[in-house]
Coordinates of C-alpha atoms in Angstrom, one line a residue:
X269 CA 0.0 0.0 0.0
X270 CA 1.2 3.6 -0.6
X271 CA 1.8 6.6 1.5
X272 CA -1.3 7.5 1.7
X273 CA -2.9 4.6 3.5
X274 CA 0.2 4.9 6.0
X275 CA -0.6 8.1 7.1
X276 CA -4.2 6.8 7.8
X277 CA -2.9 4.7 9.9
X278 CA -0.7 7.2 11.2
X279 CA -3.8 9.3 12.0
X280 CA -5.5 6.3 13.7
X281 CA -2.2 5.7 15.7
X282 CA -2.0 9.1 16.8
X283 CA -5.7 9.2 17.9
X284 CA -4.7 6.4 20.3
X285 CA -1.6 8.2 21.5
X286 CA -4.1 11.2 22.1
X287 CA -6.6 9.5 23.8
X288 CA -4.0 7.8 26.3
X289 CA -2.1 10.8 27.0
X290 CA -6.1 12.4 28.3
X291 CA -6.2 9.7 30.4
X292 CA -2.5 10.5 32.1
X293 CA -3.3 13.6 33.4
X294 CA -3.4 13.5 36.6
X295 CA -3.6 16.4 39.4
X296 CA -0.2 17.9 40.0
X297 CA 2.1 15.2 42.5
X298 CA 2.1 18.0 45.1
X299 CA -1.0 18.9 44.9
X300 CA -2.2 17.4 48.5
X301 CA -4.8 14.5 47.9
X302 CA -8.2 14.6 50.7
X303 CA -8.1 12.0 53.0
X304 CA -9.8 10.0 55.6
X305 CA -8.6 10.9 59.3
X306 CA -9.4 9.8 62.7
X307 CA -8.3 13.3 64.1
X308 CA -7.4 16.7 62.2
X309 CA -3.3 17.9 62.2
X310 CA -4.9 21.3 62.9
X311 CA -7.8 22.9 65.1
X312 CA -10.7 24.6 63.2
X313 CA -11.1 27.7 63.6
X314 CA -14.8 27.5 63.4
X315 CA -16.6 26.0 66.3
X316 CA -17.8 22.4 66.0
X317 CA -21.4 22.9 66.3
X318 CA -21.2 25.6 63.5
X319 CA -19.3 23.7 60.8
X320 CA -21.0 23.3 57.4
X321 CA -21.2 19.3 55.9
X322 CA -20.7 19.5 52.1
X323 CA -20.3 17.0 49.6
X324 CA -17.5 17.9 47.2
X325 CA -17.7 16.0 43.7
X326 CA -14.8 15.3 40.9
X327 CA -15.7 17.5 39.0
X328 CA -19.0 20.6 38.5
X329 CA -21.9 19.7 36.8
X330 CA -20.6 16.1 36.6
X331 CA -22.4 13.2 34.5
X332 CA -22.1 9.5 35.0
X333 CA -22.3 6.7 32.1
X334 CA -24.6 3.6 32.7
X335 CA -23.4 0.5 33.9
X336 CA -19.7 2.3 34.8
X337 CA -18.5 2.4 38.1
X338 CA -17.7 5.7 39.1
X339 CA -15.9 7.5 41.8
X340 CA -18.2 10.5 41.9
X341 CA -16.9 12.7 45.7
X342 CA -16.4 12.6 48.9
X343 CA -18.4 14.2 52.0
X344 CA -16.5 17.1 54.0
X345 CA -16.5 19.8 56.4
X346 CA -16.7 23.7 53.9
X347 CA -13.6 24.8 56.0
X348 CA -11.1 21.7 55.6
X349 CA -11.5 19.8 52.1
X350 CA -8.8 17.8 52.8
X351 CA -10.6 15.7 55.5
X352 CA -12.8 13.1 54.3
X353 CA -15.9 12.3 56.2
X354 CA -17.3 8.5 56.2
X355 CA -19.4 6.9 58.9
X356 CA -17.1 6.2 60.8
X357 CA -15.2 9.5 61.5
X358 CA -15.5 10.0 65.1
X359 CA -12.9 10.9 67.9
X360 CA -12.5 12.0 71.7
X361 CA -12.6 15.1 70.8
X362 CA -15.5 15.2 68.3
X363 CA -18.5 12.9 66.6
X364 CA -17.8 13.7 62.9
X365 CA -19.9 10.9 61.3
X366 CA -22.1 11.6 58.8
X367 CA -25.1 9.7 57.4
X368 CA -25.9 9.9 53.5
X369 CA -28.7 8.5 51.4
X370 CA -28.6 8.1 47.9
X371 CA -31.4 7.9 45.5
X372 CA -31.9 6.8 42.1
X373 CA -34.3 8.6 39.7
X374 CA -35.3 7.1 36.3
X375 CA -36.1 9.6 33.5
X376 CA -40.4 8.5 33.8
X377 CA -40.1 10.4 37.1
X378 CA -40.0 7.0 39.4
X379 CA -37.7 5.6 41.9
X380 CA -35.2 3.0 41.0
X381 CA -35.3 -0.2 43.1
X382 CA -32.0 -1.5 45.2
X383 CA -31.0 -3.6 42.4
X384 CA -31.2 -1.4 39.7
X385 CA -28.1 0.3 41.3
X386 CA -24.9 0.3 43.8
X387 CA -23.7 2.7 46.1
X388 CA -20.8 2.3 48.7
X389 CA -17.8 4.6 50.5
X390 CA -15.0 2.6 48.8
X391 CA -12.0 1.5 51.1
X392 CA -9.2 2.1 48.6
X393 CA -5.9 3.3 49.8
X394 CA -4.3 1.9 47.3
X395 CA -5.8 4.3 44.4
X396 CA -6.1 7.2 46.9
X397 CA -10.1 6.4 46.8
X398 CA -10.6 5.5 50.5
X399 CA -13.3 7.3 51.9
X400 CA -15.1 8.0 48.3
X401 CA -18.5 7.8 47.0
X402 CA -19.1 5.1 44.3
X403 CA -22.0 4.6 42.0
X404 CA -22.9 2.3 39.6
X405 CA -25.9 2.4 38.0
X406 CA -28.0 0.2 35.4
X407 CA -31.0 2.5 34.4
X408 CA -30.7 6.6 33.1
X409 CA -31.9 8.8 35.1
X410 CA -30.2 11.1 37.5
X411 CA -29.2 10.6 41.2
X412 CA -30.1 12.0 44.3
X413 CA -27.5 12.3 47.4
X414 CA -28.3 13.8 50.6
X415 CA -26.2 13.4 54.2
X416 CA -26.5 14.7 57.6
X417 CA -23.7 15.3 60.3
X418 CA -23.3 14.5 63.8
X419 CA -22.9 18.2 64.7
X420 CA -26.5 19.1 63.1
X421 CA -25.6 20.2 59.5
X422 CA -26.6 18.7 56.3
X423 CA -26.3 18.6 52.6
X424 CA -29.2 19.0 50.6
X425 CA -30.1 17.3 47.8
X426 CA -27.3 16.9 45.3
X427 CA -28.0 15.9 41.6
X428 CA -25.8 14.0 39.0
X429 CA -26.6 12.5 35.7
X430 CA -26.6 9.3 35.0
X431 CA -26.6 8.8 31.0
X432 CA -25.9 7.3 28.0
X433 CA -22.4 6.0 26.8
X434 CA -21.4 8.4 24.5
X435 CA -19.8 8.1 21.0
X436 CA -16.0 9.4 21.5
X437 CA -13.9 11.2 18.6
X438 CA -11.9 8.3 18.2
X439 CA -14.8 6.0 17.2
X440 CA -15.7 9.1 14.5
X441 CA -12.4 8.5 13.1
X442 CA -12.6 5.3 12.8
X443 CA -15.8 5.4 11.2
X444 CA -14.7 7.9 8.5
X445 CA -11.8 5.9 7.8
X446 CA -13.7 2.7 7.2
X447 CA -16.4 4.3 5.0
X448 CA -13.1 6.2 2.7
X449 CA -11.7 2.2 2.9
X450 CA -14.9 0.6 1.5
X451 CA -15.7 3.2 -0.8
X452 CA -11.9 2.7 -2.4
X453 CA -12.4 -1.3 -2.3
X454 CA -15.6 -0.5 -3.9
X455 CA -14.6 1.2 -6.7
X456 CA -11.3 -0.1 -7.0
X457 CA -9.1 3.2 -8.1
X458 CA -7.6 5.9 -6.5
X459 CA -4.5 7.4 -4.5
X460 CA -4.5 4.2 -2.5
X461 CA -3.6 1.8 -5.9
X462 CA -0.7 4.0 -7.1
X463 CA 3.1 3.0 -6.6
X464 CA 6.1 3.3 -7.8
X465 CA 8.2 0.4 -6.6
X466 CA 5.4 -2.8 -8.1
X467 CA 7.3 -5.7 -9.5
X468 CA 6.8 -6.2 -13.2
X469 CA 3.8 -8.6 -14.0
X470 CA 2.4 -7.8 -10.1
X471 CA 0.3 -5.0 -10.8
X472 CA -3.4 -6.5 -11.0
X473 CA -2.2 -8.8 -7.8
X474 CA -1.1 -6.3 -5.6
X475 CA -4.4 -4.0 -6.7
X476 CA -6.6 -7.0 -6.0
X477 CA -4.6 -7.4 -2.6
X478 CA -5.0 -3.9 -1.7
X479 CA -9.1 -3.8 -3.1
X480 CA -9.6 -6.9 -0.7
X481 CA -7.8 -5.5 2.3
X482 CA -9.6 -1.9 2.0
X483 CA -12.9 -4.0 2.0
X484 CA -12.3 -6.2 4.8
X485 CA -10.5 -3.8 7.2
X486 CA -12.8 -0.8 6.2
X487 CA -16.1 -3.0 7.4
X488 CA -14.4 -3.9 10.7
X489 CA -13.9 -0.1 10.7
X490 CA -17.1 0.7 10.0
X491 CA -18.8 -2.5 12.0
X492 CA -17.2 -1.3 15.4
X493 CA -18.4 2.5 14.6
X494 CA -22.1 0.8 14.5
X495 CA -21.6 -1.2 17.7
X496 CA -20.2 2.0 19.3
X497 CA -23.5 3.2 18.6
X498 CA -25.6 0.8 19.8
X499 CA -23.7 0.2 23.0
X500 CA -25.8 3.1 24.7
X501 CA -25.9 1.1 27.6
X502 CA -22.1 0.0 27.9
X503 CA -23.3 -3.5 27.9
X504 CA -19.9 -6.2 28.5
X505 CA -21.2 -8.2 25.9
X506 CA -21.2 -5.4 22.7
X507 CA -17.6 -4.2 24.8
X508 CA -16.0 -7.4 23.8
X509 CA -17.4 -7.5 20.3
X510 CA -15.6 -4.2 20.2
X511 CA -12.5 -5.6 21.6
X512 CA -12.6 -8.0 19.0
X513 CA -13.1 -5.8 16.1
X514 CA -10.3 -3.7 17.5
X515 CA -8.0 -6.7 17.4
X516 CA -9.4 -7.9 14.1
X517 CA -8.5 -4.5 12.3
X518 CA -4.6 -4.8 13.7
X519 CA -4.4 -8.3 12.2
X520 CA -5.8 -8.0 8.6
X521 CA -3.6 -5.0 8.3
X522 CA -0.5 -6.4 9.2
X523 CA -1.4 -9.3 6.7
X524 CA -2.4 -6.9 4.3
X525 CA 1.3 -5.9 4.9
X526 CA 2.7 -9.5 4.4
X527 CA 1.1 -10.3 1.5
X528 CA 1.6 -6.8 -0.5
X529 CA 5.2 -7.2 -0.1
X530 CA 6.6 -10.0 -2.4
X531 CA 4.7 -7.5 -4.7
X532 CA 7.1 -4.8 -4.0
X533 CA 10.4 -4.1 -5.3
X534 CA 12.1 -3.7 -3.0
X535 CA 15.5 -3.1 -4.6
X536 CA 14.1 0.2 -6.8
X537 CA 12.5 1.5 -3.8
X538 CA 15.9 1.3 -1.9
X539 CA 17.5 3.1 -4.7
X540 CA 15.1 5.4 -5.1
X541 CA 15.3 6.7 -1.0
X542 CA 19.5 6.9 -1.9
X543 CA 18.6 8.8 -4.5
X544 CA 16.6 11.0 -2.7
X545 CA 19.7 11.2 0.1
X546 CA 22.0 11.6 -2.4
X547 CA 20.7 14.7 -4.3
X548 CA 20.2 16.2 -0.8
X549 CA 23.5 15.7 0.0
X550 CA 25.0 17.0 -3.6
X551 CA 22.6 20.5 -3.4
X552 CA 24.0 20.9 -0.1
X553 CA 27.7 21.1 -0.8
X554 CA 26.8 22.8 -4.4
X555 CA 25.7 25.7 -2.2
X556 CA 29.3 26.2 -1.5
X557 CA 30.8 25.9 -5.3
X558 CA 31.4 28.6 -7.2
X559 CA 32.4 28.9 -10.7
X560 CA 35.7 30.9 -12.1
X561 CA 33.3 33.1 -14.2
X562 CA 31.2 34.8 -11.4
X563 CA 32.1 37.9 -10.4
X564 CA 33.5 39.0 -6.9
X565 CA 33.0 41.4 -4.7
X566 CA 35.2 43.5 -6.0
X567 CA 34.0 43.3 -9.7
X568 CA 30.1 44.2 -8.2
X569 CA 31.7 47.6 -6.0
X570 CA 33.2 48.8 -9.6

């Protein structure tokens, strides 16, 4: 295949290199992380009896995806939210236990039942999430969280989303790609057929290769862009046909690879890239020739 299909790939390369590199960033290492603590390092300056219970989430105006479990906040006092607040946070010096409740709305208005959902604190010191509120839910809707503390305060009602998986930028791509890739196996012409380097005689072999590969890995393209689209509900089953397809694309393309080269030559193809070397190297030094018949410095001042 020619440069052109390499730089699709390129593009669907860098798309994963993007999308990993989002999921690296993480808050800055001195950036101090809340946690859960029997007693504070440092007296409040606001009396017990007047501190404010707040529940503070990832992020604002957070959403959640169905059937994903997510690390959605933590409960805390408004003047310190470093400490985490859990059930369990009490000490001779104060009762800071809270008690929280957490509802589940479907979009028809009604209440979900217990097994339509999960909610726990999480005990996970190991990924800094100990102390956390977790939700997992099966149905769309939005949830409901409300807590009160020992010392008399409370959060009201706090709402997040719960919806739909969403189709990503990367699944776009993909699809585009697939739909250029049938549409040139269709047709059978293009940018994608033309090279150089083919071995005499190899020309309708290496066109029928290509025609057949552009087909085959264009509908995996375009088959895991569809299942993107019905996986609404982020279902494990339509994630592993997706997995699949992922792994199906990276293998007929790498055989693609195999069987389009005893159709190259490789031989013109190496001369060609030293030829290519070696008239970058001869302009360079020419820069620094100069004939007998041009004129100095002195000729151009007269």
């Amino acid at each position: 295949m020619n440069t052109k299909f390499y730089r699709i790939v390129a593009i669907v390369a860098a798309a994963f290199m993007l999308l990993a590199f989002a999921g690296c960033l993480m808050p800055s290492s001195n950036q101090e992380t809340p946690k859960v603590e029997i007693e504070e390092s440092t007296a409040s300056a606001i009396d017990h009896g007047d501190r404010q219970l707040v529940f503070s989430p990832v992020a604002q105006n957070m959403k959640i995806t169905v059937n994903t479990d997510t690390v959605i906040g933590y409960f805390c006092y408004k003047d310190n939210e470093l400490r985490i607040l859990t059930e369990n946070t009490k000490s001779e010096k104060a009762d800071d236990s809270i008690e929280y409740d957490v509802k589940l709305v479907k979009e028809d208005g009604t209440v979900a039942s217990a097994d339509e959902y999960e909610c726990e604190i999480v005990n996970d010191e190991k990924n800094n999430y100990n102390g956390w509120l977790r939700i997992n839910s099966s149905v769309i809707g939005h949830i409901e969280i409300s807590a009160n503390a020992a010392n008399g305060s409370r959060v009201d009602v706090e709402e997040i989303a719960v919806a739909k998986r969403s189709v990503s930028i990367f699944d776009i791509l993909l699809g585009a790609i697939g739909l250029y890739l049938l549409f040139a196996g269709i047709v059978g012409r293009g940018k994608l057929y033309e090279s150089e380097f083919v071995k005499e005689g190899k020309e309708e072999k290496r066109k029928l290769i290509i025609r057949i590969s552009c087909l085959v890995i264009g509908a995996l393209m375009v088959a895991n862009f569809v299942v993107r689209l019905l996986n609404g509900y982020n279902k494990d089953t339509l994630n592993t046909v997706n997995t699949v397809l992922l792994i199906a694309m990276i293998v007929a393309f790498f055989v693609a690879m195999a069987f389009l080269r005893p159709c190259t030559d490789q031989n013109k193809k190496m001369e060609a890239r030293a030829g290519i070397g070696g008239a970058g190297r001869k302009n360079t030094s020419a820069a620094f020739e100069f004939d007998e018949d041009e004129p100095t410095l002195d000729d151009i001042q007269k």
